[in-house]
Short mmCIF file of C-alpha atoms in Angstrom, two decimals:
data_model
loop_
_atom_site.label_atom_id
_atom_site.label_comp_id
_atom_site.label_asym_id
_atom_site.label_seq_id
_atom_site.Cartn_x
_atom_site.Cartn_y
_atom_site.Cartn_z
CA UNK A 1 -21.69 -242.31 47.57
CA UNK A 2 -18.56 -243.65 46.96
CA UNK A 3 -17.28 -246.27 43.88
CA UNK A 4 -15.45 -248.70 42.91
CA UNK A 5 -12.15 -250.19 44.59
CA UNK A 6 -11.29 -246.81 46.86
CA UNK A 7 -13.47 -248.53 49.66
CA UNK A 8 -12.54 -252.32 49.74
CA UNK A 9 -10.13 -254.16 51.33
CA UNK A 10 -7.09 -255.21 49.89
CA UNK A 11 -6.65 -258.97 50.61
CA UNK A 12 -2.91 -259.99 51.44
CA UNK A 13 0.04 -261.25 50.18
CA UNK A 14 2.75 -261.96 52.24
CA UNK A 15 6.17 -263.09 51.07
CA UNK A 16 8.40 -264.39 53.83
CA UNK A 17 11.95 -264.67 53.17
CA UNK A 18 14.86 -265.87 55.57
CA UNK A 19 17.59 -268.54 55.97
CA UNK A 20 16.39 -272.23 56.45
CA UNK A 21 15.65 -272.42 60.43
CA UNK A 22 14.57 -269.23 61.21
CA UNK A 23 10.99 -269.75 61.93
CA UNK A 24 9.41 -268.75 58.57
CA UNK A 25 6.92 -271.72 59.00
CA UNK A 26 6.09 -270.97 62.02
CA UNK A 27 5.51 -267.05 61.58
CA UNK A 28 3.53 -268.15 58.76
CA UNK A 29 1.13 -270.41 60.81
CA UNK A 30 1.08 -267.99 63.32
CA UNK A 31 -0.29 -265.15 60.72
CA UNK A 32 -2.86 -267.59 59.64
CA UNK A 33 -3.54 -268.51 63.04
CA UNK A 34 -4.25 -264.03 63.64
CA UNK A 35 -6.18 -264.10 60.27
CA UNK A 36 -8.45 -266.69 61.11
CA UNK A 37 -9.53 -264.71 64.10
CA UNK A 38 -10.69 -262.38 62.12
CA UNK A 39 -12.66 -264.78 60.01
CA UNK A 40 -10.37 -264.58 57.07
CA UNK A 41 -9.26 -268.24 55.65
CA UNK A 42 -5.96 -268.13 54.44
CA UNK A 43 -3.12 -270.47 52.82
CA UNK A 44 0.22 -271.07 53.24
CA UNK A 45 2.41 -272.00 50.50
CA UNK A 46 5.98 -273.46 50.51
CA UNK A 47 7.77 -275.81 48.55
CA UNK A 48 8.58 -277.52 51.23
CA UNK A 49 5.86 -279.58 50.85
CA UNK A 50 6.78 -280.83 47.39
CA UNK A 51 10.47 -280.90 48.58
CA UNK A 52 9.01 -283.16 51.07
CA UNK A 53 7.90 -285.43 48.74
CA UNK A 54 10.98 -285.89 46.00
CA UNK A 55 14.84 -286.09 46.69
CA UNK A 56 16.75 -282.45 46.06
CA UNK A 57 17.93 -282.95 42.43
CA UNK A 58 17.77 -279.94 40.58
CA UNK A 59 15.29 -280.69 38.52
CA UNK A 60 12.99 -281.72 41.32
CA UNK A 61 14.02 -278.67 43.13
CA UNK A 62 12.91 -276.66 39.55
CA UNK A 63 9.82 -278.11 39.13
CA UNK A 64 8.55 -278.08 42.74
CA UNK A 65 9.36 -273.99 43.06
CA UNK A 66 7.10 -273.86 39.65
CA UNK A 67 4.21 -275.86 41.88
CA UNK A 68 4.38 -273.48 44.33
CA UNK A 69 4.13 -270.42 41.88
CA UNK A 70 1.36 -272.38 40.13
CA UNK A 71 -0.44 -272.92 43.72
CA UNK A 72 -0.17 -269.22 44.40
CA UNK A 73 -1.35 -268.13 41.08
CA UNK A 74 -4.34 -269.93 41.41
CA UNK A 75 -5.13 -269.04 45.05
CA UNK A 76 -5.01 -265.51 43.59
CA UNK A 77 -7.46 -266.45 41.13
CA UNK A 78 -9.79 -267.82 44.04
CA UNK A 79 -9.46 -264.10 45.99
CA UNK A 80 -7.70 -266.68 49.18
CA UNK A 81 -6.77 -263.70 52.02
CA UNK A 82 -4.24 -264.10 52.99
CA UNK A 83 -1.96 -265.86 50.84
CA UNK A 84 1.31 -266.36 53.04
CA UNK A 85 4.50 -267.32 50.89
CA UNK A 86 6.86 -269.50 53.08
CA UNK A 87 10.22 -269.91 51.24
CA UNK A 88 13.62 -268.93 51.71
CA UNK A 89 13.56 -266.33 49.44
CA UNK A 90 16.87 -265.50 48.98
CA UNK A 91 17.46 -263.63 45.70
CA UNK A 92 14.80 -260.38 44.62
CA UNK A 93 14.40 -263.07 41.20
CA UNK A 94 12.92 -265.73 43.74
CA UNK A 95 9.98 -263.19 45.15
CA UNK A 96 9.71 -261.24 41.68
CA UNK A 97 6.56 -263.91 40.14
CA UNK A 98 4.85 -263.42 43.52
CA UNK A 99 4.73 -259.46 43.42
CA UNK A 100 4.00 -259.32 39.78
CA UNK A 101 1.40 -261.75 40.40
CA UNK A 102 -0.10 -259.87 42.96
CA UNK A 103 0.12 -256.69 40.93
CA UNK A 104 -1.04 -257.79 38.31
CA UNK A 105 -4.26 -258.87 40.41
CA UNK A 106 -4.66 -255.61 41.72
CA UNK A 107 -6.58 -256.31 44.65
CA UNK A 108 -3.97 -257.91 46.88
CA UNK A 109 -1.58 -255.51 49.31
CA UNK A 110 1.94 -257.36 48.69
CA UNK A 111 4.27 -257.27 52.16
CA UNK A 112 7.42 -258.77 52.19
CA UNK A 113 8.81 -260.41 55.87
CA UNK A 114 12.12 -260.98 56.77
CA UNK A 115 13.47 -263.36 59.29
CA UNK A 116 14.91 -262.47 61.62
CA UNK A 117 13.32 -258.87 61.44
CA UNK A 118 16.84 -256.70 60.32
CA UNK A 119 18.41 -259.44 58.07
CA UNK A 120 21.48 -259.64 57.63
CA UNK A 121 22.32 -257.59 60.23
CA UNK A 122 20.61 -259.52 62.95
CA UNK A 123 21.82 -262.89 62.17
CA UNK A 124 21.65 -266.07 63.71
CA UNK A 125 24.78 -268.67 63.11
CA UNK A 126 25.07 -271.14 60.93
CA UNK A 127 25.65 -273.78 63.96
CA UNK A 128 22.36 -272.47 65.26
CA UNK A 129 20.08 -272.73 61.96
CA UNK A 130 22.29 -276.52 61.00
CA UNK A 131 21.10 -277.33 64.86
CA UNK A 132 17.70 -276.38 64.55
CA UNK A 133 17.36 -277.79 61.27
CA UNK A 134 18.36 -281.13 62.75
CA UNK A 135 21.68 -281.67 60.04
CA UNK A 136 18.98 -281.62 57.24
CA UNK A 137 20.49 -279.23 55.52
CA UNK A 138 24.62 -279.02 54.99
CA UNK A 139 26.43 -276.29 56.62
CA UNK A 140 27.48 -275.26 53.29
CA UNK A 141 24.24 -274.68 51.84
CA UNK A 142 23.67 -272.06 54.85
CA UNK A 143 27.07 -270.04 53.88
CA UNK A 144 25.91 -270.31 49.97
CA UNK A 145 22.25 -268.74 51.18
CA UNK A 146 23.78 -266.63 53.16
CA UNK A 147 26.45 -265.49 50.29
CA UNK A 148 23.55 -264.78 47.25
CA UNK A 149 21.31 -262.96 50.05
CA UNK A 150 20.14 -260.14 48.81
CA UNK A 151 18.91 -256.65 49.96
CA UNK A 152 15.03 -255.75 49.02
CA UNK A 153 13.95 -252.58 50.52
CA UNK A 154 10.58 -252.78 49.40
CA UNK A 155 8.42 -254.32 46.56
CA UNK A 156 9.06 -251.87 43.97
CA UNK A 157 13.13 -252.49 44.59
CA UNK A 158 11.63 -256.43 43.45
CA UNK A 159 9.60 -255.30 40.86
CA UNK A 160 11.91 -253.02 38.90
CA UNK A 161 15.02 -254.99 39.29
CA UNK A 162 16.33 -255.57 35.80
CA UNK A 163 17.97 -259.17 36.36
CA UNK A 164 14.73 -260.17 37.51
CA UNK A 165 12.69 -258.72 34.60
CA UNK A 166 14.92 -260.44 32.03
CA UNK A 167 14.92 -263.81 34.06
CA UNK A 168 11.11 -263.98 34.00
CA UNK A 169 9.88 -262.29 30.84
CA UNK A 170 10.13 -265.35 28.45
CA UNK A 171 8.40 -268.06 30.53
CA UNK A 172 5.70 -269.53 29.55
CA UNK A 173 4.85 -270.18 33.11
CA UNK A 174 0.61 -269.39 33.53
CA UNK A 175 0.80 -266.82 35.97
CA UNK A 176 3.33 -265.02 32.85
CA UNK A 177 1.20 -265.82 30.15
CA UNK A 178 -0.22 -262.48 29.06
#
C-alpha cells in the first residue's frame, strides 16, 4: 500500500518569461486551453491586467506586480492547477516569489518557459516585438529588457541566487510572511 505524497500529482506552476511581444499570452492561453482538456481548471496571471487599468508610473507599476504575487499566492492556497505566470520576467529577482512560493507549497512542480524557446540566442528584433506590440511600448524599453535579461538555467539557479534572497527576505509581502 503506498502513503502519503509519493503517489499524487504535482499540480503546476508555470513561469513564463520573455520580451514584451513574444507570445507569452498567447502560450499561456494555449496551456490553459491543453489543461482544460484534461479537465484541469487553471489561471493565468499577469500584470497586465492591472497595468491595463492604471498609467505606468512606478508606483503603479510596484503595486500592480505585488497584485499579481498576491493573486498567485492565493491561487496556491486554493490548490488552482495550473497556475500559468504571464510576465516578462526579466531578472531571476522577478520569478524568485513565484518559486519560493511554490516551494514552499510543496505540492506544485515549478517550470519555467522562455520565449522564444533558446532566449537570447534565438531572438526576435526589436522592430519586430515594437511592431507587434503596436508602438505601445518604446523601442527603448525593449533594448533596456533586453540589456538586464538574465540567464536562469533552472529553478534552483532562481532559488539560490543571493541578490534575489537579500531583495526578498525583508518584505512583509503575505506570501513572505513566515
Amino acid at each position: 500500500m503506498s502513503r502519503g505524497r509519493q503517489n499524487q500529482r504535482l499540480k503546476k506552476l508555470i513561469i513564463l518569461r520573455g520580451l514584451p511581444g513574444v507570445g507569452k499570452t498567447s502560450k499561456a492561453e494555449m496551456l490553459c486551453d491543453e489543461y482544460a482538456g484534461l479537465g484541469l481548471e487553471g489561471e493565468i496571471f499577469s500584470t497586465d491586467r492591472y497595468h491595463e487599468r492604471t498609467d505606468y508610473t512606478k508606483g503603479n507599476f510596484q503595486r500592480n506586480h505585488r497584485r499579481n504575487r498576491e493573486d498567485v499566492f492565493k491561487a496556491l492556497n486554493r490548490g488552482v492547477d495550473p497556475i500559468i505566470v504571464d510576465n516578462t520576467n526579466i531578472s531571476l529577482w522577478e520569478m524568485w516569489p513565484y518559486i519560493h512560493m511554490g516551494m514552499r507549497q510543496g505540492d506544485y512542480d515549478i517550470t519555467m518557459m522562455e520565449l522564444p524557446k533558446g532566449y537570447p540566442q534565438e531572438k526576435i528584433s526589436i522592430n519586430k516585438l515594437y511592431r507587434w506590440c503596436k508602438h505601445k511600448i518604446p523601442k527603448r524599453k525593449f533594448r533596456y529588457f533586453e540589456a538586464r535579461w538574465e540567464e536562469a538555467y533552472n529553478i534552483w539557479h532562481v532559488f539560490n541566487d543571493s541578490y534575489s534572497i537579500n531583495r526578498w527576505k525583508r518584505s512583509k509581502e503575505k506570501w513572505n510572511v513566515q
